């Protein structure tokens, strides 16, 4: 059974930092895309960052230079380091994974149809 469990959310003041974790279990993909998404109340879900199995990353313009996505394959854990947080970063954050062909891994995007999702972790940034 595939499971993704997020943690690390919380409440911080504007300018603060948080590190989100997403621990995965129940599968082993040779090639994959893993991503972070967020959804604020009454807003559509937004892709935040993505990483492929070869380590290539991509970010939403709104978080470039402030957020860093990474993965520790030995720990089966995906991370999102968030610095310089702003009130507009307030949202529920979700991780997701998708198995892809090896040739596709350098082209991962948050626009893909992801196979498995976590339950989310809340991030609240006060001004």
mmCIF file of N, CA and C in Angstrom:
data_model
loop_
_atom_site.group_PDB
_atom_site.id
_atom_site.type_symbol
_atom_site.label_atom_id
_atom_site.label_comp_id
_atom_site.label_asym_id
_atom_site.label_seq_id
_atom_site.Cartn_x
_atom_site.Cartn_y
_atom_site.Cartn_z
ATOM 1 N N UNK A 1 0.840 -1.184 0.000
ATOM 2 C CA UNK A 1 0.000 0.000 0.000
ATOM 3 C C UNK A 1 0.882 1.243 0.000
ATOM 4 N N UNK A 2 0.677 2.094 -0.991
ATOM 5 C CA UNK A 2 1.472 3.317 -1.098
ATOM 6 C C UNK A 2 0.977 4.341 -0.087
ATOM 7 N N UNK A 3 1.908 4.917 0.632
ATOM 8 C CA UNK A 3 1.556 5.957 1.593
ATOM 9 C C UNK A 3 2.524 7.116 1.495
ATOM 10 N N UNK A 4 1.996 8.319 1.569
ATOM 11 C CA UNK A 4 2.784 9.543 1.637
ATOM 12 C C UNK A 4 2.285 10.294 2.870
ATOM 13 N N UNK A 5 3.193 10.639 3.755
ATOM 14 C CA UNK A 5 2.810 11.309 4.991
ATOM 15 C C UNK A 5 3.627 12.586 5.134
ATOM 16 N N UNK A 6 2.940 13.727 5.107
ATOM 17 C CA UNK A 6 3.603 15.027 5.257
ATOM 18 C C UNK A 6 3.712 15.401 6.726
ATOM 19 N N UNK A 7 4.705 16.196 7.024
ATOM 20 C CA UNK A 7 4.876 16.747 8.361
ATOM 21 C C UNK A 7 5.698 18.027 8.252
ATOM 22 N N UNK A 8 5.764 18.777 9.350
ATOM 23 C CA UNK A 8 6.605 19.951 9.384
ATOM 24 C C UNK A 8 5.878 21.272 9.236
ATOM 25 N N UNK A 9 4.582 21.221 8.996
ATOM 26 C CA UNK A 9 3.836 22.468 8.880
ATOM 27 C C UNK A 9 3.709 23.153 10.228
ATOM 28 N N UNK A 10 3.197 24.369 10.210
ATOM 29 C CA UNK A 10 3.027 25.109 11.445
ATOM 30 C C UNK A 10 2.718 26.562 11.173
ATOM 31 N N UNK A 11 2.797 27.364 12.228
ATOM 32 C CA UNK A 11 2.518 28.792 12.135
ATOM 33 C C UNK A 11 3.799 29.563 12.367
ATOM 34 N N UNK A 12 4.113 30.475 11.459
ATOM 35 C CA UNK A 12 5.306 31.303 11.569
ATOM 36 C C UNK A 12 4.966 32.735 11.197
ATOM 37 N N UNK A 13 5.832 33.633 11.570
ATOM 38 C CA UNK A 13 5.662 35.022 11.174
ATOM 39 C C UNK A 13 6.276 35.254 9.801
ATOM 40 N N UNK A 14 5.837 36.309 9.176
ATOM 41 C CA UNK A 14 6.363 36.666 7.868
ATOM 42 C C UNK A 14 7.891 36.775 7.932
ATOM 43 N N UNK A 15 8.561 36.188 6.948
ATOM 44 C CA UNK A 15 10.009 36.157 6.922
ATOM 45 C C UNK A 15 10.609 34.912 7.540
ATOM 46 N N UNK A 16 9.791 34.115 8.190
ATOM 47 C CA UNK A 16 10.261 32.909 8.856
ATOM 48 C C UNK A 16 10.506 31.762 7.896
ATOM 49 N N UNK A 17 10.891 30.638 8.473
ATOM 50 C CA UNK A 17 11.233 29.446 7.691
ATOM 51 C C UNK A 17 10.560 28.204 8.260
ATOM 52 N N UNK A 18 10.311 27.268 7.373
ATOM 53 C CA UNK A 18 9.809 25.946 7.756
ATOM 54 C C UNK A 18 10.408 24.927 6.795
ATOM 55 N N UNK A 19 10.528 23.681 7.261
ATOM 56 C CA UNK A 19 10.926 22.591 6.375
ATOM 57 C C UNK A 19 9.858 21.509 6.437
ATOM 58 N N UNK A 20 9.235 21.275 5.316
ATOM 59 C CA UNK A 20 8.233 20.218 5.213
ATOM 60 C C UNK A 20 8.905 18.912 4.807
ATOM 61 N N UNK A 21 8.382 17.817 5.335
ATOM 62 C CA UNK A 21 8.865 16.485 4.977
ATOM 63 C C UNK A 21 7.704 15.648 4.458
ATOM 64 N N UNK A 22 8.019 14.742 3.553
ATOM 65 C CA UNK A 22 7.022 13.812 3.022
ATOM 66 C C UNK A 22 7.682 12.432 2.996
ATOM 67 N N UNK A 23 7.279 11.587 3.913
ATOM 68 C CA UNK A 23 7.853 10.248 4.000
ATOM 69 C C UNK A 23 7.001 9.287 3.184
ATOM 70 N N UNK A 24 7.642 8.538 2.311
ATOM 71 C CA UNK A 24 6.913 7.637 1.416
ATOM 72 C C UNK A 24 7.186 6.189 1.771
ATOM 73 N N UNK A 25 6.228 5.340 1.513
ATOM 74 C CA UNK A 25 6.389 3.906 1.753
ATOM 75 C C UNK A 25 5.459 3.130 0.841
ATOM 76 N N UNK A 26 5.759 1.846 0.684
ATOM 77 C CA UNK A 26 4.868 0.965 -0.062
ATOM 78 C C UNK A 26 5.165 0.861 -1.538
ATOM 79 N N UNK A 27 6.245 1.531 -2.016
ATOM 80 C CA UNK A 27 6.558 1.418 -3.430
ATOM 81 C C UNK A 27 8.025 1.723 -3.651
ATOM 82 N N UNK A 28 8.522 1.260 -4.769
ATOM 83 C CA UNK A 28 9.868 1.604 -5.204
ATOM 84 C C UNK A 28 9.805 1.886 -6.691
ATOM 85 N N UNK A 29 10.043 3.115 -7.058
ATOM 86 C CA UNK A 29 10.028 3.504 -8.467
ATOM 87 C C UNK A 29 11.460 3.745 -8.919
ATOM 88 N N UNK A 30 11.839 3.183 -10.041
ATOM 89 C CA UNK A 30 13.153 3.492 -10.594
ATOM 90 C C UNK A 30 13.188 4.910 -11.143
ATOM 91 N N UNK A 31 12.087 5.297 -11.733
ATOM 92 C CA UNK A 31 11.993 6.641 -12.300
ATOM 93 C C UNK A 31 10.700 7.280 -11.830
ATOM 94 N N UNK A 32 10.771 8.529 -11.408
ATOM 95 C CA UNK A 32 9.588 9.141 -10.811
ATOM 96 C C UNK A 32 9.660 10.649 -10.893
ATOM 97 N N UNK A 33 8.530 11.255 -10.673
ATOM 98 C CA UNK A 33 8.406 12.677 -10.397
ATOM 99 C C UNK A 33 7.771 12.798 -9.013
ATOM 100 N N UNK A 34 8.290 13.687 -8.207
ATOM 101 C CA UNK A 34 7.681 13.990 -6.913
ATOM 102 C C UNK A 34 7.528 15.493 -6.803
ATOM 103 N N UNK A 35 6.413 15.905 -6.212
ATOM 104 C CA UNK A 35 6.094 17.328 -6.228
ATOM 105 C C UNK A 35 5.409 17.764 -4.948
ATOM 106 N N UNK A 36 5.485 19.052 -4.706
ATOM 107 C CA UNK A 36 4.731 19.709 -3.653
ATOM 108 C C UNK A 36 3.678 20.599 -4.300
ATOM 109 N N UNK A 37 2.481 20.535 -3.736
ATOM 110 C CA UNK A 37 1.385 21.398 -4.149
ATOM 111 C C UNK A 37 0.861 22.121 -2.914
ATOM 112 N N UNK A 38 0.085 23.152 -3.143
ATOM 113 C CA UNK A 38 -0.569 23.824 -2.035
ATOM 114 C C UNK A 38 -1.946 24.311 -2.473
ATOM 115 N N UNK A 39 -2.815 24.423 -1.486
ATOM 116 C CA UNK A 39 -4.155 24.935 -1.758
ATOM 117 C C UNK A 39 -4.608 25.790 -0.593
ATOM 118 N N UNK A 40 -4.883 27.042 -0.897
ATOM 119 C CA UNK A 40 -5.417 27.968 0.092
ATOM 120 C C UNK A 40 -6.940 27.935 0.020
ATOM 121 N N UNK A 41 -7.614 28.349 1.086
ATOM 122 C CA UNK A 41 -9.073 28.345 1.078
ATOM 123 C C UNK A 41 -9.633 29.137 -0.098
ATOM 124 N N UNK A 42 -10.590 28.555 -0.788
ATOM 125 C CA UNK A 42 -11.290 29.192 -1.901
ATOM 126 C C UNK A 42 -10.370 29.493 -3.084
ATOM 127 N N UNK A 43 -9.242 28.823 -3.146
ATOM 128 C CA UNK A 43 -8.338 28.978 -4.286
ATOM 129 C C UNK A 43 -8.057 27.614 -4.894
ATOM 130 N N UNK A 44 -7.659 27.613 -6.162
ATOM 131 C CA UNK A 44 -7.319 26.367 -6.826
ATOM 132 C C UNK A 44 -5.980 25.847 -6.331
ATOM 133 N N UNK A 45 -5.813 24.537 -6.435
ATOM 134 C CA UNK A 45 -4.540 23.936 -6.072
ATOM 135 C C UNK A 45 -3.437 24.448 -6.994
ATOM 136 N N UNK A 46 -2.286 24.692 -6.397
ATOM 137 C CA UNK A 46 -1.156 25.274 -7.134
ATOM 138 C C UNK A 46 0.065 24.371 -7.003
ATOM 139 N N UNK A 47 0.713 24.098 -8.113
ATOM 140 C CA UNK A 47 1.971 23.372 -8.069
ATOM 141 C C UNK A 47 3.073 24.273 -7.560
ATOM 142 N N UNK A 48 3.835 23.820 -6.584
ATOM 143 C CA UNK A 48 4.868 24.646 -5.949
ATOM 144 C C UNK A 48 6.257 24.281 -6.463
ATOM 145 N N UNK A 49 6.584 22.992 -6.436
ATOM 146 C CA UNK A 49 7.920 22.557 -6.841
ATOM 147 C C UNK A 49 7.880 21.084 -7.206
ATOM 148 N N UNK A 50 8.816 20.686 -8.062
ATOM 149 C CA UNK A 50 8.872 19.293 -8.507
ATOM 150 C C UNK A 50 10.319 18.860 -8.623
ATOM 151 N N UNK A 51 10.553 17.566 -8.382
ATOM 152 C CA UNK A 51 11.879 16.987 -8.545
ATOM 153 C C UNK A 51 11.736 15.635 -9.224
ATOM 154 N N UNK A 52 12.615 15.370 -10.186
ATOM 155 C CA UNK A 52 12.605 14.087 -10.855
ATOM 156 C C UNK A 52 13.637 13.150 -10.256
ATOM 157 N N UNK A 53 13.592 11.895 -10.669
ATOM 158 C CA UNK A 53 14.476 10.890 -10.083
ATOM 159 C C UNK A 53 15.945 11.168 -10.377
ATOM 160 N N UNK A 54 16.255 12.003 -11.374
ATOM 161 C CA UNK A 54 17.648 12.376 -11.646
ATOM 162 C C UNK A 54 18.036 13.670 -10.965
ATOM 163 N N UNK A 55 17.104 14.245 -10.175
ATOM 164 C CA UNK A 55 17.437 15.413 -9.382
ATOM 165 C C UNK A 55 17.102 16.751 -9.991
ATOM 166 N N UNK A 56 16.583 16.749 -11.204
ATOM 167 C CA UNK A 56 16.243 18.028 -11.829
ATOM 168 C C UNK A 56 15.015 18.605 -11.140
ATOM 169 N N UNK A 57 15.058 19.912 -10.881
ATOM 170 C CA UNK A 57 13.987 20.571 -10.135
ATOM 171 C C UNK A 57 13.363 21.693 -10.951
ATOM 172 N N UNK A 58 12.139 22.041 -10.545
ATOM 173 C CA UNK A 58 11.453 23.167 -11.167
ATOM 174 C C UNK A 58 10.543 23.789 -10.119
ATOM 175 N N UNK A 59 10.357 25.107 -10.201
ATOM 176 C CA UNK A 59 9.604 25.820 -9.175
ATOM 177 C C UNK A 59 8.582 26.758 -9.793
ATOM 178 N N UNK A 60 7.520 26.998 -9.038
ATOM 179 C CA UNK A 60 6.595 28.051 -9.413
ATOM 180 C C UNK A 60 7.305 29.388 -9.276
ATOM 181 N N UNK A 61 6.952 30.339 -10.137
ATOM 182 C CA UNK A 61 7.599 31.655 -10.086
ATOM 183 C C UNK A 61 7.430 32.305 -8.717
ATOM 184 N N UNK A 62 6.316 32.053 -8.075
ATOM 185 C CA UNK A 62 6.017 32.700 -6.796
ATOM 186 C C UNK A 62 6.934 32.255 -5.659
ATOM 187 N N UNK A 63 7.635 31.131 -5.830
ATOM 188 C CA UNK A 63 8.483 30.625 -4.738
ATOM 189 C C UNK A 63 9.956 30.529 -5.131
ATOM 190 N N UNK A 64 10.291 30.816 -6.374
ATOM 191 C CA UNK A 64 11.690 30.730 -6.820
ATOM 192 C C UNK A 64 12.583 31.615 -5.968
ATOM 193 N N UNK A 65 13.703 31.057 -5.562
ATOM 194 C CA UNK A 65 14.649 31.786 -4.738
ATOM 195 C C UNK A 65 14.346 31.718 -3.249
ATOM 196 N N UNK A 66 13.163 31.215 -2.898
ATOM 197 C CA UNK A 66 12.792 31.124 -1.477
ATOM 198 C C UNK A 66 12.607 29.675 -1.023
ATOM 199 N N UNK A 67 12.108 28.822 -1.910
ATOM 200 C CA UNK A 67 11.832 27.419 -1.576
ATOM 201 C C UNK A 67 12.842 26.518 -2.285
ATOM 202 N N UNK A 68 13.157 25.398 -1.632
ATOM 203 C CA UNK A 68 14.049 24.399 -2.218
ATOM 204 C C UNK A 68 13.462 23.015 -2.004
ATOM 205 N N UNK A 69 13.288 22.279 -3.093
ATOM 206 C CA UNK A 69 12.815 20.907 -3.015
ATOM 207 C C UNK A 69 14.007 19.972 -3.099
ATOM 208 N N UNK A 70 13.973 18.905 -2.306
ATOM 209 C CA UNK A 70 15.056 17.924 -2.335
ATOM 210 C C UNK A 70 14.504 16.569 -1.919
ATOM 211 N N UNK A 71 15.322 15.545 -2.134
ATOM 212 C CA UNK A 71 14.869 14.203 -1.790
ATOM 213 C C UNK A 71 16.043 13.399 -1.246
ATOM 214 N N UNK A 72 15.796 12.668 -0.178
ATOM 215 C CA UNK A 72 16.775 11.750 0.393
ATOM 216 C C UNK A 72 16.296 10.343 0.060
ATOM 217 N N UNK A 73 16.890 9.752 -0.977
ATOM 218 C CA UNK A 73 16.429 8.440 -1.423
ATOM 219 C C UNK A 73 16.634 7.375 -0.356
ATOM 220 N N UNK A 74 17.687 7.488 0.427
ATOM 221 C CA UNK A 74 17.950 6.507 1.475
ATOM 222 C C UNK A 74 16.881 6.507 2.550
ATOM 223 N N UNK A 75 16.286 7.669 2.781
ATOM 224 C CA UNK A 75 15.247 7.798 3.800
ATOM 225 C C UNK A 75 13.847 7.808 3.193
ATOM 226 N N UNK A 76 13.768 7.667 1.865
ATOM 227 C CA UNK A 76 12.467 7.721 1.180
ATOM 228 C C UNK A 76 11.671 8.952 1.591
ATOM 229 N N UNK A 77 12.340 10.075 1.641
ATOM 230 C CA UNK A 77 11.709 11.301 2.120
ATOM 231 C C UNK A 77 11.945 12.451 1.153
ATOM 232 N N UNK A 78 10.883 13.173 0.904
ATOM 233 C CA UNK A 78 10.903 14.381 0.094
ATOM 234 C C UNK A 78 10.829 15.582 1.029
ATOM 235 N N UNK A 79 11.577 16.642 0.714
ATOM 236 C CA UNK A 79 11.601 17.836 1.558
ATOM 237 C C UNK A 79 11.205 19.072 0.766
ATOM 238 N N UNK A 80 10.713 20.061 1.504
ATOM 239 C CA UNK A 80 10.512 21.394 0.942
ATOM 240 C C UNK A 80 10.995 22.399 1.987
ATOM 241 N N UNK A 81 12.155 22.972 1.712
ATOM 242 C CA UNK A 81 12.711 23.999 2.582
ATOM 243 C C UNK A 81 12.116 25.331 2.153
ATOM 244 N N UNK A 82 11.448 26.011 3.089
ATOM 245 C CA UNK A 82 10.759 27.258 2.768
ATOM 246 C C UNK A 82 11.355 28.380 3.607
ATOM 247 N N UNK A 83 11.931 29.350 2.939
ATOM 248 C CA UNK A 83 12.517 30.517 3.596
ATOM 249 C C UNK A 83 11.815 31.781 3.124
ATOM 250 N N UNK A 84 11.962 32.850 3.890
ATOM 251 C CA UNK A 84 11.338 34.101 3.495
ATOM 252 C C UNK A 84 9.845 33.978 3.313
ATOM 253 N N UNK A 85 9.193 33.257 4.219
ATOM 254 C CA UNK A 85 7.768 32.997 4.053
ATOM 255 C C UNK A 85 6.952 34.285 4.098
ATOM 256 N N UNK A 86 5.893 34.299 3.295
ATOM 257 C CA UNK A 86 5.003 35.447 3.184
ATOM 258 C C UNK A 86 3.579 35.003 3.541
ATOM 259 N N UNK A 87 2.730 35.928 3.950
ATOM 260 C CA UNK A 87 1.340 35.555 4.254
ATOM 261 C C UNK A 87 0.657 34.831 3.092
ATOM 262 N N UNK A 88 1.004 35.190 1.865
ATOM 263 C CA UNK A 88 0.387 34.526 0.709
ATOM 264 C C UNK A 88 0.857 33.094 0.518
ATOM 265 N N UNK A 89 1.812 32.640 1.299
ATOM 266 C CA UNK A 89 2.220 31.236 1.274
ATOM 267 C C UNK A 89 1.317 30.369 2.157
ATOM 268 N N UNK A 90 0.428 30.997 2.897
ATOM 269 C CA UNK A 90 -0.481 30.259 3.765
ATOM 270 C C UNK A 90 -1.364 29.332 2.944
ATOM 271 N N UNK A 91 -1.335 28.047 3.280
ATOM 272 C CA UNK A 91 -2.092 27.042 2.526
ATOM 273 C C UNK A 91 -1.894 25.678 3.167
ATOM 274 N N UNK A 92 -2.675 24.718 2.698
ATOM 275 C CA UNK A 92 -2.404 23.315 2.996
ATOM 276 C C UNK A 92 -1.425 22.823 1.934
ATOM 277 N N UNK A 93 -0.364 22.198 2.373
ATOM 278 C CA UNK A 93 0.663 21.719 1.462
ATOM 279 C C UNK A 93 0.589 20.199 1.349
ATOM 280 N N UNK A 94 0.642 19.724 0.103
ATOM 281 C CA UNK A 94 0.534 18.305 -0.189
ATOM 282 C C UNK A 94 1.741 17.844 -0.997
ATOM 283 N N UNK A 95 2.186 16.616 -0.741
ATOM 284 C CA UNK A 95 3.179 16.004 -1.613
ATOM 285 C C UNK A 95 2.485 14.952 -2.480
ATOM 286 N N UNK A 96 3.093 14.668 -3.616
ATOM 287 C CA UNK A 96 2.515 13.717 -4.548
ATOM 288 C C UNK A 96 3.626 13.035 -5.333
ATOM 289 N N UNK A 97 3.366 11.830 -5.819
ATOM 290 C CA UNK A 97 4.362 11.085 -6.571
ATOM 291 C C UNK A 97 3.736 10.441 -7.798
ATOM 292 N N UNK A 98 4.576 10.260 -8.817
ATOM 293 C CA UNK A 98 4.114 9.641 -10.051
ATOM 294 C C UNK A 98 5.252 8.829 -10.654
ATOM 295 N N UNK A 99 4.946 7.610 -11.016
ATOM 296 C CA UNK A 99 5.929 6.783 -11.704
ATOM 297 C C UNK A 99 5.981 7.202 -13.168
ATOM 298 N N UNK A 100 7.200 7.365 -13.693
ATOM 299 C CA UNK A 100 7.351 7.758 -15.095
ATOM 300 C C UNK A 100 8.441 6.913 -15.743
ATOM 301 N N UNK A 101 8.474 6.930 -17.048
ATOM 302 C CA UNK A 101 9.544 6.260 -17.778
ATOM 303 C C UNK A 101 10.852 7.004 -17.562
ATOM 304 N N UNK A 102 11.959 6.283 -17.633
ATOM 305 C CA UNK A 102 13.268 6.877 -17.368
ATOM 306 C C UNK A 102 13.538 8.077 -18.267
ATOM 307 N N UNK A 103 13.155 8.006 -19.533
ATOM 308 C CA UNK A 103 13.421 9.103 -20.447
ATOM 309 C C UNK A 103 12.649 10.358 -20.075
ATOM 310 N N UNK A 104 11.541 10.211 -19.339
ATOM 311 C CA UNK A 104 10.698 11.350 -19.020
ATOM 312 C C UNK A 104 11.160 12.078 -17.757
ATOM 313 N N UNK A 105 11.906 11.388 -16.888
ATOM 314 C CA UNK A 105 12.235 11.944 -15.566
ATOM 315 C C UNK A 105 12.821 13.357 -15.598
ATOM 316 N N UNK A 106 13.660 13.710 -16.598
ATOM 317 C CA UNK A 106 14.161 15.098 -16.621
ATOM 318 C C UNK A 106 13.089 16.129 -16.961
ATOM 319 N N UNK A 107 11.897 15.701 -17.306
ATOM 320 C CA UNK A 107 10.853 16.612 -17.758
ATOM 321 C C UNK A 107 9.689 16.695 -16.774
ATOM 322 N N UNK A 108 9.928 16.331 -15.538
ATOM 323 C CA UNK A 108 8.851 16.354 -14.554
ATOM 324 C C UNK A 108 8.244 17.750 -14.439
ATOM 325 N N UNK A 109 6.940 17.760 -14.171
ATOM 326 C CA UNK A 109 6.202 19.007 -14.059
ATOM 327 C C UNK A 109 5.086 18.823 -13.047
ATOM 328 N N UNK A 110 4.663 19.922 -12.438
ATOM 329 C CA UNK A 110 3.506 19.849 -11.540
ATOM 330 C C UNK A 110 2.205 19.750 -12.324
ATOM 331 N N UNK A 111 2.273 19.822 -13.647
ATOM 332 C CA UNK A 111 1.052 19.725 -14.453
ATOM 333 C C UNK A 111 0.668 18.285 -14.783
ATOM 334 N N UNK A 112 1.460 17.328 -14.325
ATOM 335 C CA UNK A 112 1.150 15.926 -14.566
ATOM 336 C C UNK A 112 -0.002 15.463 -13.693
ATOM 337 N N UNK A 113 -0.568 14.340 -14.048
ATOM 338 C CA UNK A 113 -1.618 13.708 -13.256
ATOM 339 C C UNK A 113 -0.938 12.748 -12.277
ATOM 340 N N UNK A 114 -0.770 13.171 -11.027
ATOM 341 C CA UNK A 114 -0.019 12.384 -10.054
ATOM 342 C C UNK A 114 -0.834 11.223 -9.509
ATOM 343 N N UNK A 115 -0.112 10.126 -9.208
ATOM 344 C CA UNK A 115 -0.780 8.888 -8.830
ATOM 345 C C UNK A 115 -1.184 8.850 -7.356
ATOM 346 N N UNK A 116 -0.335 9.312 -6.495
ATOM 347 C CA UNK A 116 -0.570 9.200 -5.049
ATOM 348 C C UNK A 116 -0.297 10.540 -4.377
ATOM 349 N N UNK A 117 -1.125 10.783 -3.340
ATOM 350 C CA UNK A 117 -1.058 12.054 -2.619
ATOM 351 C C UNK A 117 -1.018 11.799 -1.114
ATOM 352 N N UNK A 118 -0.393 12.737 -0.406
ATOM 353 C CA UNK A 118 -0.454 12.717 1.036
ATOM 354 C C UNK A 118 -1.698 13.432 1.537
ATOM 355 N N UNK A 119 -1.822 13.469 2.865
ATOM 356 C CA UNK A 119 -3.031 14.050 3.463
ATOM 357 C C UNK A 119 -2.906 15.560 3.689
ATOM 358 N N UNK A 120 -1.695 16.077 3.574
ATOM 359 C CA UNK A 120 -1.487 17.511 3.700
ATOM 360 C C UNK A 120 -0.984 17.936 5.066
ATOM 361 N N UNK A 121 -0.291 19.061 5.076
ATOM 362 C CA UNK A 121 0.161 19.691 6.316
ATOM 363 C C UNK A 121 -0.041 21.196 6.174
ATOM 364 N N UNK A 122 -0.588 21.816 7.214
ATOM 365 C CA UNK A 122 -0.983 23.225 7.139
ATOM 366 C C UNK A 122 0.198 24.145 7.426
ATOM 367 N N UNK A 123 0.339 25.147 6.585
ATOM 368 C CA UNK A 123 1.320 26.210 6.792
ATOM 369 C C UNK A 123 0.569 27.527 6.905
ATOM 370 N N UNK A 124 0.812 28.244 7.995
ATOM 371 C CA UNK A 124 0.160 29.529 8.212
ATOM 372 C C UNK A 124 1.221 30.582 8.492
ATOM 373 N N UNK A 125 1.216 31.642 7.704
ATOM 374 C CA UNK A 125 2.197 32.716 7.842
ATOM 375 C C UNK A 125 1.459 33.994 8.203
ATOM 376 N N UNK A 126 1.815 34.564 9.339
ATOM 377 C CA UNK A 126 1.168 35.789 9.804
ATOM 378 C C UNK A 126 2.028 36.998 9.469
ATOM 379 N N UNK A 127 1.364 38.104 9.239
ATOM 380 C CA UNK A 127 2.096 39.337 8.869
ATOM 381 C C UNK A 127 2.533 40.117 10.102
#
